[in-house]
Coordinates of C-alpha atoms in Angstrom, one line a residue:
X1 CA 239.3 35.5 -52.3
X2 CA 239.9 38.8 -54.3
X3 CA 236.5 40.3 -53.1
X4 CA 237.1 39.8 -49.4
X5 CA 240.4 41.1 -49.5
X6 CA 239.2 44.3 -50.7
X7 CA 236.3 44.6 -48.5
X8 CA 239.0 44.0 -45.7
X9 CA 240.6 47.1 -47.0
X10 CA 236.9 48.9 -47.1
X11 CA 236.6 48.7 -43.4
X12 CA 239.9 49.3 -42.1
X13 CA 239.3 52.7 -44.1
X14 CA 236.6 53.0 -42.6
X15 CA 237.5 52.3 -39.2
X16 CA 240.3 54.8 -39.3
X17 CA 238.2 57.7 -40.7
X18 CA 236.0 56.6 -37.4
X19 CA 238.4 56.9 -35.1
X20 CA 239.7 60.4 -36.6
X21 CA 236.3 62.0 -35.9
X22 CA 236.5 60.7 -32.3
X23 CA 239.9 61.6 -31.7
X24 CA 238.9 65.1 -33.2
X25 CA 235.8 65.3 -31.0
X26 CA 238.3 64.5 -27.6
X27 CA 240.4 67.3 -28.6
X28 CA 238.0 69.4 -29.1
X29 CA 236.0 68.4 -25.3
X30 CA 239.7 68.7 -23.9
X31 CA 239.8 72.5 -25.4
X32 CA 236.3 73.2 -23.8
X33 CA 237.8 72.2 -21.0
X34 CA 240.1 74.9 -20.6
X35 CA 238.0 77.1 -21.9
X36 CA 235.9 76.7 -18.7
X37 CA 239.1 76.5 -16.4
X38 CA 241.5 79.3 -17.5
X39 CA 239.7 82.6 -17.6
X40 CA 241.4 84.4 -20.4
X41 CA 242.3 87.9 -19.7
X42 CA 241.1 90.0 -22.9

């Protein structure tokens, strides 16, 4: 019992470090995005 409850805990880790990349990689389409929509004045 002991050994699955820690491998539980393994891929729930795991799963949340997986969905903070794709959250990150959203974000970071989103900003591309705009990039391509606003035209920044420099």
């Amino acid at each position: 019992m002991r050994y699955n409850k820690n491998k539980e805990k393994q891929m729930t880790l795991s799963l949340i470090s997986n969905e903070s990349v794709q959250v990150k990689t959203e974000k970071e389409e989103i900003l591309e995005i705009e990039d391509r929509i606003i035209s920044w004045s420099e």
